[in-house]
Amino acid sequence: MAKITDLLRAGPTLSFEFSAPRDEDGVRRLNRTLDRLARLQPSFMSVTYGAGGSSRGPTAEVVHHIHHDLGVTAMPHLTCVAHTREEIGVLVDHYREDGVENLLALHGDLPEGGADLRPGQFTRAIDLVGFVRERAPFAIGVAAHPEGHPKASSMEADREHQAAKLRVADFGMTQFFFRVEHYERFMTEMRARGVETPVIPGIMPPTNIEGIARMSAMNNTEFPAEIVARLEAAGEDVAARREVGVEVATRLCEGLLAAGAPGIHLYTMNFSDAPRAVVANLGLRPGLG
Ligand code: FAD
């Protein structure tokens, strides 16, 4: 197991993100996907954490499996919305005792129907970073939003907040986006504010118009019309849509690595075919085509 800070120094890193499953079918699919993607010897794998009630899911179990059974460095996501300091402390201690060395510290979004949950004791991810830092020697990552967070009062306030958060974190990891320029502009603006923290771009192979359009609208992400048009042209042909998604993600990753990105983090949606094809195209893990 390793700290992501050390992996980044030896970079570029290759990592995958998974969602904690909610039912037995989801567990079976996730386990198949994890097995297939672990064979690519990624630098690390991360697991999302829901922000309330049942959507919190079995993140800790999946992280344990990745770390202890698959032998891959694991990073749990940790959201603080609707959690007390004590609850967060229990989770952090559990991960430390389980041998985990990395955490992604997030505010989190309440799930639908989560409005009734009691408010949490942290109001911003940056406060969670400070809390975790005092409690355990994790490498701590934070979310970065290259196109600005949807709830920001202004782009300037958002950039300032993101710079302050990145200064106290060990690394950043971005929301998905589809143009290299969004990442480059974000990094230039962070450097102008004195931020030297590495930021790993998060890349989503776009294979599904409705799903990506919904998430893009939620995240303030531009979903370029040319990509939508190519997916529309592929119609209901799943293989053809996957081909479009893999090609778009491959070109984006190539551009980002050429622009100096410290690694590539692929959003998998718990499927392995598209991420495997992107990794093969990039030659990040030779011989795995
Ligand atoms: P924060 O950094 O606390 O705030 C987000 C934004 O709010 C800031 O960018 C800024 O615009 C504004 N803001 C906050 N405080 C201030 C301030 N003092 N001054 C000015 N502006 C301020 N969600 C989940 O529920 N589970 C997950 O597992 C999960 N994983 C994610 C992984 C990645 C890589 C990313 C990018 C996002 C993930 N999210 C996840 C979504 C994330 O929780 C949401 O985007 C959430 O709305 C913001 O979280 P944050 O940690 O960026 O919050």
Short mmCIF file of C-alpha atoms and ligand atoms in Angstrom, two decimals:
data_model
loop_
_atom_site.label_atom_id
_atom_site.label_comp_id
_atom_site.label_asym_id
_atom_site.label_seq_id
_atom_site.Cartn_x
_atom_site.Cartn_y
_atom_site.Cartn_z
CA MET A 1 0.00 0.00 0.00
CA ALA A 2 1.20 3.46 -0.65
CA LYS A 3 0.46 7.10 -0.17
CA ILE A 4 -0.85 8.82 -3.26
CA THR A 5 1.61 11.66 -2.65
CA ASP A 6 4.49 9.18 -3.19
CA LEU A 7 2.79 7.62 -6.22
CA LEU A 8 2.37 11.07 -7.79
CA ARG A 9 6.07 11.81 -7.33
CA ALA A 10 6.81 8.66 -9.36
CA GLY A 11 3.86 9.38 -11.77
CA PRO A 12 2.00 9.62 -13.98
CA THR A 13 -0.55 7.73 -11.92
CA LEU A 14 -3.43 5.67 -13.29
CA SER A 15 -6.47 5.30 -11.07
CA PHE A 16 -10.11 4.21 -11.22
CA GLU A 17 -13.20 5.36 -9.36
CA PHE A 18 -16.06 3.08 -8.31
CA SER A 19 -19.40 3.65 -6.63
CA ALA A 20 -20.30 1.67 -3.53
CA PRO A 21 -23.01 -0.83 -4.67
CA ARG A 22 -26.53 -0.73 -3.25
CA ASP A 23 -27.75 -4.29 -3.86
CA GLU A 24 -26.58 -7.85 -4.49
CA ASP A 25 -26.52 -7.44 -8.29
CA GLY A 26 -24.45 -4.31 -7.86
CA VAL A 27 -22.01 -6.16 -5.61
CA ARG A 28 -21.55 -8.92 -8.18
CA ARG A 29 -21.00 -6.46 -11.04
CA LEU A 30 -18.60 -4.36 -9.00
CA ASN A 31 -16.55 -7.40 -7.96
CA ARG A 32 -16.18 -8.52 -11.59
CA THR A 33 -15.16 -4.99 -12.60
CA LEU A 34 -12.68 -4.67 -9.73
CA ASP A 35 -11.05 -8.00 -10.64
CA ARG A 36 -10.67 -7.01 -14.29
CA LEU A 37 -9.32 -3.54 -13.58
CA ALA A 38 -6.99 -4.68 -10.77
CA ARG A 39 -5.18 -6.74 -13.41
CA LEU A 40 -4.08 -3.46 -15.01
CA GLN A 41 -2.10 -2.73 -11.82
CA PRO A 42 -3.49 0.76 -11.31
CA SER A 43 -1.72 3.14 -8.93
CA PHE A 44 -4.86 3.24 -6.78
CA MET A 45 -8.63 2.77 -6.77
CA SER A 46 -11.15 5.07 -5.09
CA VAL A 47 -14.66 4.36 -3.79
CA THR A 48 -17.42 6.96 -3.48
CA TYR A 49 -19.38 7.60 -0.30
CA GLY A 50 -22.99 8.75 -0.35
CA ALA A 51 -23.99 11.77 1.61
CA GLY A 52 -26.83 10.49 3.75
CA GLY A 53 -28.96 7.56 4.87
CA SER A 54 -28.88 4.34 2.88
CA SER A 55 -26.95 5.95 0.02
CA ARG A 56 -23.83 5.89 2.20
CA GLY A 57 -23.41 2.29 1.14
CA PRO A 58 -20.72 -0.15 1.98
CA THR A 59 -17.75 2.04 1.05
CA ALA A 60 -15.57 0.70 3.86
CA GLU A 61 -16.11 -2.95 2.82
CA VAL A 62 -15.21 -2.24 -0.81
CA VAL A 63 -12.12 -0.32 0.30
CA HIS A 64 -11.12 -3.26 2.54
CA HIS A 65 -11.53 -5.69 -0.37
CA ILE A 66 -9.45 -3.53 -2.74
CA HIS A 67 -6.71 -3.07 -0.18
CA HIS A 68 -6.49 -6.52 1.42
CA ASP A 69 -7.79 -8.96 -1.23
CA LEU A 70 -6.74 -7.27 -4.47
CA GLY A 71 -3.54 -5.73 -3.10
CA VAL A 72 -4.24 -2.35 -4.72
CA THR A 73 -3.86 0.97 -2.90
CA ALA A 74 -7.35 2.18 -1.96
CA MET A 75 -8.80 5.61 -1.30
CA PRO A 76 -12.22 6.00 0.34
CA HIS A 77 -14.20 9.16 -0.36
CA LEU A 78 -15.46 10.77 2.83
CA THR A 79 -18.31 13.30 2.78
CA CYS A 80 -19.04 15.43 5.84
CA VAL A 81 -22.56 16.72 5.03
CA ALA A 82 -25.07 15.43 7.60
CA HIS A 83 -22.33 13.89 9.77
CA THR A 84 -21.26 14.86 13.30
CA ARG A 85 -17.59 15.29 14.15
CA GLU A 86 -17.83 12.16 16.25
CA GLU A 87 -19.20 10.07 13.36
CA ILE A 88 -16.44 11.33 11.07
CA GLY A 89 -13.88 10.52 13.78
CA VAL A 90 -15.15 6.92 13.96
CA LEU A 91 -14.87 6.52 10.18
CA VAL A 92 -11.38 8.02 10.03
CA ASP A 93 -10.17 5.80 12.89
CA HIS A 94 -11.67 2.75 11.21
CA TYR A 95 -9.79 3.46 7.96
CA ARG A 96 -6.52 4.09 9.78
CA GLU A 97 -6.84 0.82 11.72
CA ASP A 98 -7.62 -1.00 8.46
CA GLY A 99 -4.30 0.16 7.00
CA VAL A 100 -5.73 2.77 4.61
CA GLU A 101 -3.36 5.69 3.98
CA ASN A 102 -5.37 7.96 1.65
CA LEU A 103 -8.69 9.81 1.89
CA LEU A 104 -10.66 12.09 -0.43
CA ALA A 105 -12.20 14.77 1.84
CA LEU A 106 -15.47 16.12 0.43
CA HIS A 107 -18.46 18.15 1.42
CA GLY A 108 -20.91 15.86 -0.41
CA ASP A 109 -24.32 16.46 -1.95
CA LEU A 110 -27.42 15.29 -0.14
CA PRO A 111 -29.26 12.58 -2.09
CA GLU A 112 -32.85 13.07 -3.22
CA GLY A 113 -35.03 12.89 -0.14
CA GLY A 114 -32.06 13.78 2.06
CA ALA A 115 -33.31 17.26 2.95
CA ASP A 116 -34.71 15.93 6.24
CA LEU A 117 -31.32 14.77 7.49
CA ARG A 118 -29.96 16.78 10.37
CA PRO A 119 -27.27 19.28 9.35
CA GLY A 120 -23.67 18.14 9.73
CA GLN A 121 -21.07 19.76 11.95
CA PHE A 122 -18.74 20.61 9.06
CA THR A 123 -19.87 23.17 6.53
CA ARG A 124 -16.98 22.94 4.05
CA ALA A 125 -14.59 20.25 2.84
CA ILE A 126 -11.64 22.42 3.89
CA ASP A 127 -12.68 21.99 7.55
CA LEU A 128 -12.78 18.23 7.09
CA VAL A 129 -9.19 18.33 5.78
CA GLY A 130 -8.05 20.04 9.00
CA PHE A 131 -9.95 17.55 11.17
CA VAL A 132 -8.51 14.48 9.39
CA ARG A 133 -5.00 15.97 9.35
CA GLU A 134 -5.02 16.29 13.15
CA ARG A 135 -6.28 12.76 13.63
CA ALA A 136 -4.23 10.58 11.26
CA PRO A 137 -1.31 10.81 8.83
CA PHE A 138 -3.34 10.25 5.65
CA ALA A 139 -2.48 11.64 2.24
CA ILE A 140 -5.56 13.85 1.80
CA GLY A 141 -7.14 14.70 -1.52
CA VAL A 142 -9.91 17.23 -2.24
CA ALA A 143 -12.38 17.78 -5.07
CA ALA A 144 -11.50 20.33 -7.74
CA HIS A 145 -14.08 21.88 -10.05
CA PRO A 146 -12.31 23.20 -13.18
CA GLU A 147 -15.48 24.80 -14.58
CA GLY A 148 -16.53 26.18 -11.19
CA HIS A 149 -18.82 24.67 -8.57
CA PRO A 150 -22.52 25.02 -9.48
CA LYS A 151 -23.40 26.61 -6.14
CA ALA A 152 -20.57 29.17 -6.17
CA SER A 153 -21.61 32.79 -5.66
CA SER A 154 -19.14 33.85 -8.39
CA MET A 155 -16.28 32.32 -10.35
CA GLU A 156 -13.81 34.52 -8.44
CA ALA A 157 -15.13 33.39 -5.01
CA ASP A 158 -15.04 29.79 -6.20
CA ARG A 159 -11.44 30.05 -7.48
CA GLU A 160 -10.35 31.61 -4.18
CA HIS A 161 -12.07 28.87 -2.20
CA GLN A 162 -10.60 26.12 -4.35
CA ALA A 163 -7.11 27.64 -4.05
CA ALA A 164 -7.44 27.81 -0.24
CA LYS A 165 -8.60 24.18 -0.14
CA LEU A 166 -5.85 22.92 -2.46
CA ARG A 167 -3.19 24.72 -0.38
CA VAL A 168 -4.03 22.59 2.68
CA ALA A 169 -4.57 19.33 0.75
CA ASP A 170 -1.96 16.90 -0.62
CA PHE A 171 -3.60 16.60 -4.02
CA GLY A 172 -6.75 17.52 -5.90
CA MET A 173 -8.97 15.39 -8.09
CA THR A 174 -11.28 16.98 -10.61
CA GLN A 175 -14.88 16.71 -11.54
CA PHE A 176 -15.18 15.26 -15.07
CA PHE A 177 -14.88 17.67 -18.00
CA PHE A 178 -14.43 17.32 -21.77
CA ARG A 179 -11.94 19.98 -22.87
CA VAL A 180 -8.22 20.14 -22.00
CA GLU A 181 -8.55 23.96 -21.88
CA HIS A 182 -10.80 23.75 -18.79
CA TYR A 183 -8.04 21.94 -16.89
CA GLU A 184 -5.27 24.18 -18.21
CA ARG A 185 -7.15 27.37 -17.32
CA PHE A 186 -7.91 26.05 -13.83
CA MET A 187 -4.28 25.10 -13.21
CA THR A 188 -3.02 28.45 -14.50
CA GLU A 189 -5.42 30.27 -12.19
CA MET A 190 -4.42 28.10 -9.23
CA ARG A 191 -0.70 28.69 -9.88
CA ALA A 192 -1.41 32.43 -10.11
CA ARG A 193 -2.72 32.09 -6.53
CA GLY A 194 0.45 30.32 -5.41
CA VAL A 195 -0.99 26.79 -5.47
CA GLU A 196 1.53 24.06 -6.36
CA THR A 197 -0.59 21.08 -5.23
CA PRO A 198 -0.90 18.40 -7.95
CA VAL A 199 -4.40 18.04 -9.40
CA ILE A 200 -5.34 14.73 -11.05
CA PRO A 201 -7.92 15.12 -13.83
CA GLY A 202 -10.99 12.88 -13.52
CA ILE A 203 -12.12 11.60 -16.91
CA MET A 204 -15.48 10.06 -17.78
CA PRO A 205 -15.65 8.15 -21.09
CA PRO A 206 -18.94 9.55 -22.46
CA THR A 207 -20.98 6.55 -23.61
CA ASN A 208 -24.49 7.52 -22.52
CA ILE A 209 -26.13 10.81 -23.52
CA GLU A 210 -28.87 10.97 -20.88
CA GLY A 211 -26.67 10.05 -17.92
CA ILE A 212 -23.82 12.40 -18.88
CA ALA A 213 -26.23 15.24 -19.71
CA ARG A 214 -27.89 14.89 -16.29
CA MET A 215 -24.59 14.80 -14.39
CA SER A 216 -23.14 17.64 -16.48
CA ALA A 217 -26.11 19.86 -15.67
CA MET A 218 -25.72 19.03 -11.97
CA ASN A 219 -21.96 19.67 -11.94
CA ASN A 220 -21.77 22.75 -14.19
CA THR A 221 -19.84 20.73 -16.78
CA GLU A 222 -19.95 21.62 -20.47
CA PHE A 223 -21.09 18.57 -22.51
CA PRO A 224 -19.86 19.63 -25.95
CA ALA A 225 -22.41 19.48 -28.78
CA GLU A 226 -19.93 17.65 -31.05
CA ILE A 227 -19.71 14.75 -28.59
CA VAL A 228 -23.50 14.64 -28.19
CA ALA A 229 -23.83 14.54 -32.01
CA ARG A 230 -21.39 11.63 -32.29
CA LEU A 231 -23.26 9.69 -29.60
CA GLU A 232 -26.58 10.42 -31.30
CA ALA A 233 -25.17 9.12 -34.57
CA ALA A 234 -24.24 5.87 -32.80
CA GLY A 235 -27.92 5.47 -31.82
CA GLU A 236 -28.85 2.39 -29.80
CA ASP A 237 -25.71 0.51 -30.81
CA VAL A 238 -23.98 0.03 -27.44
CA ALA A 239 -20.65 -1.00 -28.96
CA ALA A 240 -20.64 2.02 -31.27
CA ARG A 241 -21.40 4.38 -28.36
CA ARG A 242 -18.64 2.81 -26.31
CA GLU A 243 -16.26 3.34 -29.24
CA VAL A 244 -17.14 7.05 -29.27
CA GLY A 245 -16.69 7.35 -25.50
CA VAL A 246 -13.34 5.56 -25.56
CA GLU A 247 -12.05 7.67 -28.43
CA VAL A 248 -13.12 10.96 -26.80
CA ALA A 249 -11.62 9.95 -23.43
CA THR A 250 -8.38 8.73 -25.05
CA ARG A 251 -7.83 12.05 -26.91
CA LEU A 252 -8.64 14.01 -23.76
CA CYS A 253 -6.20 11.97 -21.64
CA GLU A 254 -3.47 12.33 -24.28
CA GLY A 255 -3.95 16.10 -24.29
CA LEU A 256 -3.93 16.27 -20.48
CA LEU A 257 -0.78 14.16 -20.11
CA ALA A 258 0.91 16.32 -22.79
CA ALA A 259 -0.18 19.39 -20.78
CA GLY A 260 1.60 18.02 -17.70
CA ALA A 261 -1.26 16.38 -15.77
CA PRO A 262 0.25 14.26 -12.94
CA GLY A 263 -1.98 11.26 -13.70
CA ILE A 264 -5.30 10.08 -15.06
CA HIS A 265 -8.28 9.12 -12.90
CA LEU A 266 -11.01 7.27 -14.82
CA TYR A 267 -14.62 7.33 -13.67
CA THR A 268 -15.74 3.75 -14.33
CA MET A 269 -19.47 3.77 -13.37
CA ASN A 270 -18.57 0.21 -12.20
CA PHE A 271 -17.98 -1.03 -15.78
CA SER A 272 -14.61 -2.23 -17.03
CA ASP A 273 -14.73 -2.28 -20.86
CA ALA A 274 -14.39 1.45 -21.58
CA PRO A 275 -11.68 2.10 -18.94
CA ARG A 276 -9.69 -0.93 -20.14
CA ALA A 277 -9.85 0.28 -23.74
CA VAL A 278 -8.74 3.81 -22.78
CA VAL A 279 -5.78 2.45 -20.78
CA ALA A 280 -4.80 0.19 -23.68
CA ASN A 281 -4.97 3.12 -26.14
CA LEU A 282 -2.83 5.29 -23.87
CA GLY A 283 -0.21 2.56 -23.41
CA LEU A 284 -0.14 3.45 -19.71
CA ARG A 285 0.11 -0.25 -18.88
CA PRO A 286 2.09 -1.85 -21.73
CA GLY A 287 1.01 -5.21 -23.08
CA LEU A 288 -2.56 -5.06 -21.84
CA GLY A 289 -4.30 -4.29 -25.13
P1 FAD B 1 -16.54 22.42 -0.76
O1 FAD B 1 -15.11 22.59 -1.18
O2 FAD B 1 -16.81 22.53 0.69
O3 FAD B 1 -17.44 23.50 -1.49
C1 FAD B 1 -17.82 23.39 -2.82
C2 FAD B 1 -17.98 24.78 -3.42
O4 FAD B 1 -18.78 25.60 -2.56
C3 FAD B 1 -16.68 25.52 -3.62
O5 FAD B 1 -16.00 25.14 -4.78
C4 FAD B 1 -17.20 26.97 -3.63
O6 FAD B 1 -17.72 27.31 -4.88
C5 FAD B 1 -18.31 26.94 -2.62
N1 FAD B 1 -17.80 27.35 -1.30
C6 FAD B 1 -17.77 26.59 -0.18
N2 FAD B 1 -17.27 27.34 0.85
C7 FAD B 1 -16.98 28.56 0.35
C8 FAD B 1 -16.45 29.75 0.88
N3 FAD B 1 -16.13 29.86 2.17
N4 FAD B 1 -16.27 30.81 0.07
C9 FAD B 1 -16.61 30.75 -1.22
N5 FAD B 1 -17.13 29.63 -1.80
C10 FAD B 1 -17.31 28.57 -1.03
N6 FAD B 1 -20.16 13.58 -3.61
C11 FAD B 1 -20.62 12.60 -2.79
O7 FAD B 1 -21.68 12.75 -2.19
N7 FAD B 1 -19.91 11.44 -2.63
C12 FAD B 1 -18.70 11.22 -3.25
O8 FAD B 1 -18.07 10.17 -3.06
C13 FAD B 1 -18.20 12.24 -4.11
N8 FAD B 1 -17.02 12.09 -4.77
C14 FAD B 1 -16.52 13.12 -5.52
C15 FAD B 1 -15.27 12.96 -6.14
C16 FAD B 1 -14.73 14.00 -6.91
C17 FAD B 1 -13.36 13.83 -7.54
C18 FAD B 1 -15.48 15.21 -7.09
C19 FAD B 1 -14.91 16.31 -7.93
C20 FAD B 1 -16.72 15.35 -6.50
C21 FAD B 1 -17.25 14.33 -5.71
N9 FAD B 1 -18.50 14.45 -5.07
C22 FAD B 1 -18.97 13.44 -4.26
C23 FAD B 1 -19.33 15.64 -5.28
C24 FAD B 1 -19.07 16.72 -4.23
O9 FAD B 1 -19.41 16.25 -2.94
C25 FAD B 1 -19.94 17.95 -4.62
O10 FAD B 1 -19.40 18.55 -5.76
C26 FAD B 1 -20.19 18.93 -3.51
O11 FAD B 1 -21.24 19.82 -3.91
C27 FAD B 1 -18.98 19.82 -3.22
O12 FAD B 1 -18.04 19.14 -2.54
P2 FAD B 1 -16.61 19.82 -2.21
O13 FAD B 1 -15.87 18.85 -1.40
O14 FAD B 1 -15.98 20.39 -3.43
O15 FAD B 1 -17.14 21.03 -1.27
#
